CSV table of C-alpha atoms in Angstrom, one decimal:
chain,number,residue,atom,x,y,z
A,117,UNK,CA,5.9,20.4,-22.3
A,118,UNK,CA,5.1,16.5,-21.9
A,119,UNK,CA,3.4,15.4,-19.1
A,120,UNK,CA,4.5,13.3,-16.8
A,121,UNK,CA,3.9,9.4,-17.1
A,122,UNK,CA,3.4,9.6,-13.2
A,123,UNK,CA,0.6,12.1,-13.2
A,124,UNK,CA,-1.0,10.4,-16.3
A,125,UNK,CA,-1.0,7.2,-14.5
A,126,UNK,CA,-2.6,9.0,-11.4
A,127,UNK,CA,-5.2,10.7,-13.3
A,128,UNK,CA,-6.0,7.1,-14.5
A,129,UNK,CA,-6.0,5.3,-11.6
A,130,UNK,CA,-8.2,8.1,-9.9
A,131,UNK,CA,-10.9,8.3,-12.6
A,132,UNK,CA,-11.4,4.6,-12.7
A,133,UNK,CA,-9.8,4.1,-15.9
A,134,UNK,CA,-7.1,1.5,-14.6
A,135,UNK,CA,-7.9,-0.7,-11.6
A,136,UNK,CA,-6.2,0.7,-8.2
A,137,UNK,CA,-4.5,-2.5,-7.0
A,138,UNK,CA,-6.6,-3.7,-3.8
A,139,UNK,CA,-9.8,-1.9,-5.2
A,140,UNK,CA,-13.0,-2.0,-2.5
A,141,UNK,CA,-14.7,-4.8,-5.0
A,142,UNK,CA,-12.1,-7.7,-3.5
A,143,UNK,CA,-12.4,-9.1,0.1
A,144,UNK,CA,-11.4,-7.0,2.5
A,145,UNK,CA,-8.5,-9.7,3.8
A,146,UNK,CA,-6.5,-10.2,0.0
A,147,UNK,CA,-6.6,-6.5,0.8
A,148,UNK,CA,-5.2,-6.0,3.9
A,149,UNK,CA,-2.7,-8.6,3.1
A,150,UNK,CA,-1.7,-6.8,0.1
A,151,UNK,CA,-1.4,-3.5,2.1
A,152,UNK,CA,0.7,-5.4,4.4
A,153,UNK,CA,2.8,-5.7,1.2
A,154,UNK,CA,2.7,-2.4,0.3
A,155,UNK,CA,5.2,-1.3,3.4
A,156,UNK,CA,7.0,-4.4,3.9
A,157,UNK,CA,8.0,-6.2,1.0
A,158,UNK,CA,11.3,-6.0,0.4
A,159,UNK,CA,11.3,-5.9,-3.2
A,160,UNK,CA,8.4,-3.6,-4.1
A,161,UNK,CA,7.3,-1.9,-0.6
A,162,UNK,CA,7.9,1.5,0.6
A,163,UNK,CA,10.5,-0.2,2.9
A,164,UNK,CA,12.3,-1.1,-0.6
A,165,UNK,CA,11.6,2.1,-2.4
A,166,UNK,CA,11.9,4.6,0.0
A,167,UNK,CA,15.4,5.9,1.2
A,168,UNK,CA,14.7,6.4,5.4
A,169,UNK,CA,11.4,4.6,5.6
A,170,UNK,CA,12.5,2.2,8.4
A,171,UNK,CA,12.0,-1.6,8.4
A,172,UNK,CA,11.0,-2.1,12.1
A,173,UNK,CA,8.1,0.7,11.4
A,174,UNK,CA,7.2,-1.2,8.1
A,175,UNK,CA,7.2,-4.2,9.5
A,176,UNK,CA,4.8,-3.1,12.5
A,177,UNK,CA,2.2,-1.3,9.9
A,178,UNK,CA,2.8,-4.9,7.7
A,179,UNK,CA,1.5,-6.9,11.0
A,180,UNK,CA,-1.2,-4.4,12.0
A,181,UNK,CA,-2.5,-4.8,8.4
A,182,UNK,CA,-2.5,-8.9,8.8
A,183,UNK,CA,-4.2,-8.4,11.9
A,184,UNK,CA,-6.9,-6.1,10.6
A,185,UNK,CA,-6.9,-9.3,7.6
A,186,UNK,CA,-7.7,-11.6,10.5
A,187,UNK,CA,-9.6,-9.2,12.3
A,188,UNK,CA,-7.6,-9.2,15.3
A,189,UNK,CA,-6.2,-5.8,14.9
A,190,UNK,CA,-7.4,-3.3,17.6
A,191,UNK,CA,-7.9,0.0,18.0
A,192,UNK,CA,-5.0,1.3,19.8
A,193,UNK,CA,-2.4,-0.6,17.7
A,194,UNK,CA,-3.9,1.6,15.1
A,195,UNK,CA,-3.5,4.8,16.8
A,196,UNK,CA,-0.1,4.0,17.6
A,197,UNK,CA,1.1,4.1,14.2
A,198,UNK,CA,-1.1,6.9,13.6
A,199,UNK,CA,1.1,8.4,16.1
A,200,UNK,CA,4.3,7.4,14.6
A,201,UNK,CA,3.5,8.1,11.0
A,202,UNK,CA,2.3,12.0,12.7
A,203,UNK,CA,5.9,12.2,14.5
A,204,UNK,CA,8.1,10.6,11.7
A,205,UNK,CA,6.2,12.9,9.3
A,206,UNK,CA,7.7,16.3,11.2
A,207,UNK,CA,11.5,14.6,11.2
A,208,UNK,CA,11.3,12.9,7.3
A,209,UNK,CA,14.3,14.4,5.5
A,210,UNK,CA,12.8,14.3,1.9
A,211,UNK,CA,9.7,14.5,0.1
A,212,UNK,CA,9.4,11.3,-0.8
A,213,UNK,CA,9.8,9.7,3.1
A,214,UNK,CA,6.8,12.5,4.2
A,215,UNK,CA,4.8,11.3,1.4
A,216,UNK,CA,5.4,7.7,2.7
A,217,UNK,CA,4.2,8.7,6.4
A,218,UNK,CA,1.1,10.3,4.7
A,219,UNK,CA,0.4,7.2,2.9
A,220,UNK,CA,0.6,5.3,6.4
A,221,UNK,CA,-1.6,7.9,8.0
A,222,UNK,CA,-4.3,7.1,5.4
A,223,UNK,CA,-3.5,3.5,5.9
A,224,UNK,CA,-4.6,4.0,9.5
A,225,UNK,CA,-7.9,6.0,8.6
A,226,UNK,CA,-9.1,3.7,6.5
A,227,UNK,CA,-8.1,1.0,9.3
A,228,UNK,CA,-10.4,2.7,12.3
A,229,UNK,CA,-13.1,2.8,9.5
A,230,UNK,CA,-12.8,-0.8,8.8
A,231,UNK,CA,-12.7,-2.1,12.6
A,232,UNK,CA,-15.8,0.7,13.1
A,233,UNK,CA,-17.6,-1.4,10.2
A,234,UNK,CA,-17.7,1.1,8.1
A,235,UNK,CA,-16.2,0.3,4.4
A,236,UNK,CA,-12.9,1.5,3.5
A,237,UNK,CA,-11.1,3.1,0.1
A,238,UNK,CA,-7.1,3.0,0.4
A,239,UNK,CA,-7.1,4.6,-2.9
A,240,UNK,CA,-5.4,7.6,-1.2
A,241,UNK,CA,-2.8,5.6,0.7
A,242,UNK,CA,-2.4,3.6,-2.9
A,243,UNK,CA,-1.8,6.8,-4.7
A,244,UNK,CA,0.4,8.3,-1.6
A,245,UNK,CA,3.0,5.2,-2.0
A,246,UNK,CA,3.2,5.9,-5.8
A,247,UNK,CA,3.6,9.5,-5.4
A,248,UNK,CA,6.4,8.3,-2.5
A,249,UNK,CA,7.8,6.4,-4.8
A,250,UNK,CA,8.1,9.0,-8.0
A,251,UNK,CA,9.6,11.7,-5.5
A,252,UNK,CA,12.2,9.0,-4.8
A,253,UNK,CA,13.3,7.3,-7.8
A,254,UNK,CA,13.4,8.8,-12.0
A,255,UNK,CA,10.9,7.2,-13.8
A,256,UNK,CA,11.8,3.8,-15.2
A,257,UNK,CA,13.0,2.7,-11.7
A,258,UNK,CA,9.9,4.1,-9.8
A,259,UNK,CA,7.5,1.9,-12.6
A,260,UNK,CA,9.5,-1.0,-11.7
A,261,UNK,CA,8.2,-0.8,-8.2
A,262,UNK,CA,4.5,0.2,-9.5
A,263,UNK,CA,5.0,-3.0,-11.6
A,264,UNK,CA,5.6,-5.2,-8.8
A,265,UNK,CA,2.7,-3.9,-6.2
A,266,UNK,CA,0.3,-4.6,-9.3
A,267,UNK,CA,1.9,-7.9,-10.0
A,268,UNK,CA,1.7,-8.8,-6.4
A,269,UNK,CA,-1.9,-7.6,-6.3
A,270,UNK,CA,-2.8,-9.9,-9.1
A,271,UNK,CA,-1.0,-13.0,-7.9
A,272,UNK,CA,-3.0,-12.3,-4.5
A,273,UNK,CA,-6.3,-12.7,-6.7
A,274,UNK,CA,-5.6,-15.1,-9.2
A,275,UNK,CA,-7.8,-18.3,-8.8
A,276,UNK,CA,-5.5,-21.3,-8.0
A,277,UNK,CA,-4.0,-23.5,-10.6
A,278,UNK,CA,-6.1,-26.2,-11.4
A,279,UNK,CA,-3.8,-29.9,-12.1
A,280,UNK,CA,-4.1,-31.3,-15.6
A,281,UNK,CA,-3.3,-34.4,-14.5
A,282,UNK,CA,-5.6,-37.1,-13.3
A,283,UNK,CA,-5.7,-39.3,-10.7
A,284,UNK,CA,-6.3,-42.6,-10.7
């Protein structure tokens, strides 16, 4: 039997042989924007790729995660997705959409961690929206979404364009 590209690509990320987008070496705010991302974006976030996942709940993990960029984000707007990602989990109506919750309920440990000053992973919640994402889609259309979270992640890093031209 062949294994599965997912579960190769999993093994990779988690054994450090391919870069998890928004890896713990980055600042911690190109990360949390990119997380913001990660639910939100309506081309390659779990609000995109995952049938059910709603967009007003996306959207509210999306601005908590700007707000934990900014540091602005508190603690109870933390446990109150906490609490939504626990209920929504109980009611999802596939694998994929619990997955997704699981992810966000990762999201939210590794935010209490960060506002406690303590340093956060997100490889789990990483890993959680990929998995969310296989369960959801066949292969091709699931590494079309991969492709555009890493994408994103390295447009969010790349250094700025530098101008050719001079000025006189």
């Amino acid at each position: 039997m062949k294994p599965s590209p997912h579960l190769n690509l999993f093994e990779a990320i988690a054994q450090g042989i391919i870069e998890a987008p928004a890896g713990d070496d980055h600042p911690n705010a190109d990360r949390w924007q990119w997380f913001a991302d990660l639910y939100a974006n309506r081309t390659w976030g779990l609000v995109a790729a995952i049938d059910g996942f709603p967009r007003l709940a996306a959207d509210q993990i999306a601005a908590a995660c700007r707000d934990t960029a900014t540091d602005t984000a508190t603690i109870e707007q933390w446990h109150a997705i906490a609490d939504i990602a626990r209920t929504a989990r109980t009611a999802a109506h596939s694998p994929g959409l619990d997955i997704a919750w699981s992810a966000v309920a990762d999201t939210c440990t590794d935010a209490l961690d960060h506002l406690a000053g303590h340093t956060f992973g997100g490889l789990e919640a990483i890993l959680g929206a990929l998995d969310a994402t296989w369960h959801e889609h066949d292969t091709p259309i699931a590494m079309s979404f991969v492709r555009d979270a890493y994408t994103a992640w390295q447009h969010r890093i790349a250094p700025p364009a530098t101008s050719e031209r001079n000025v006189a």
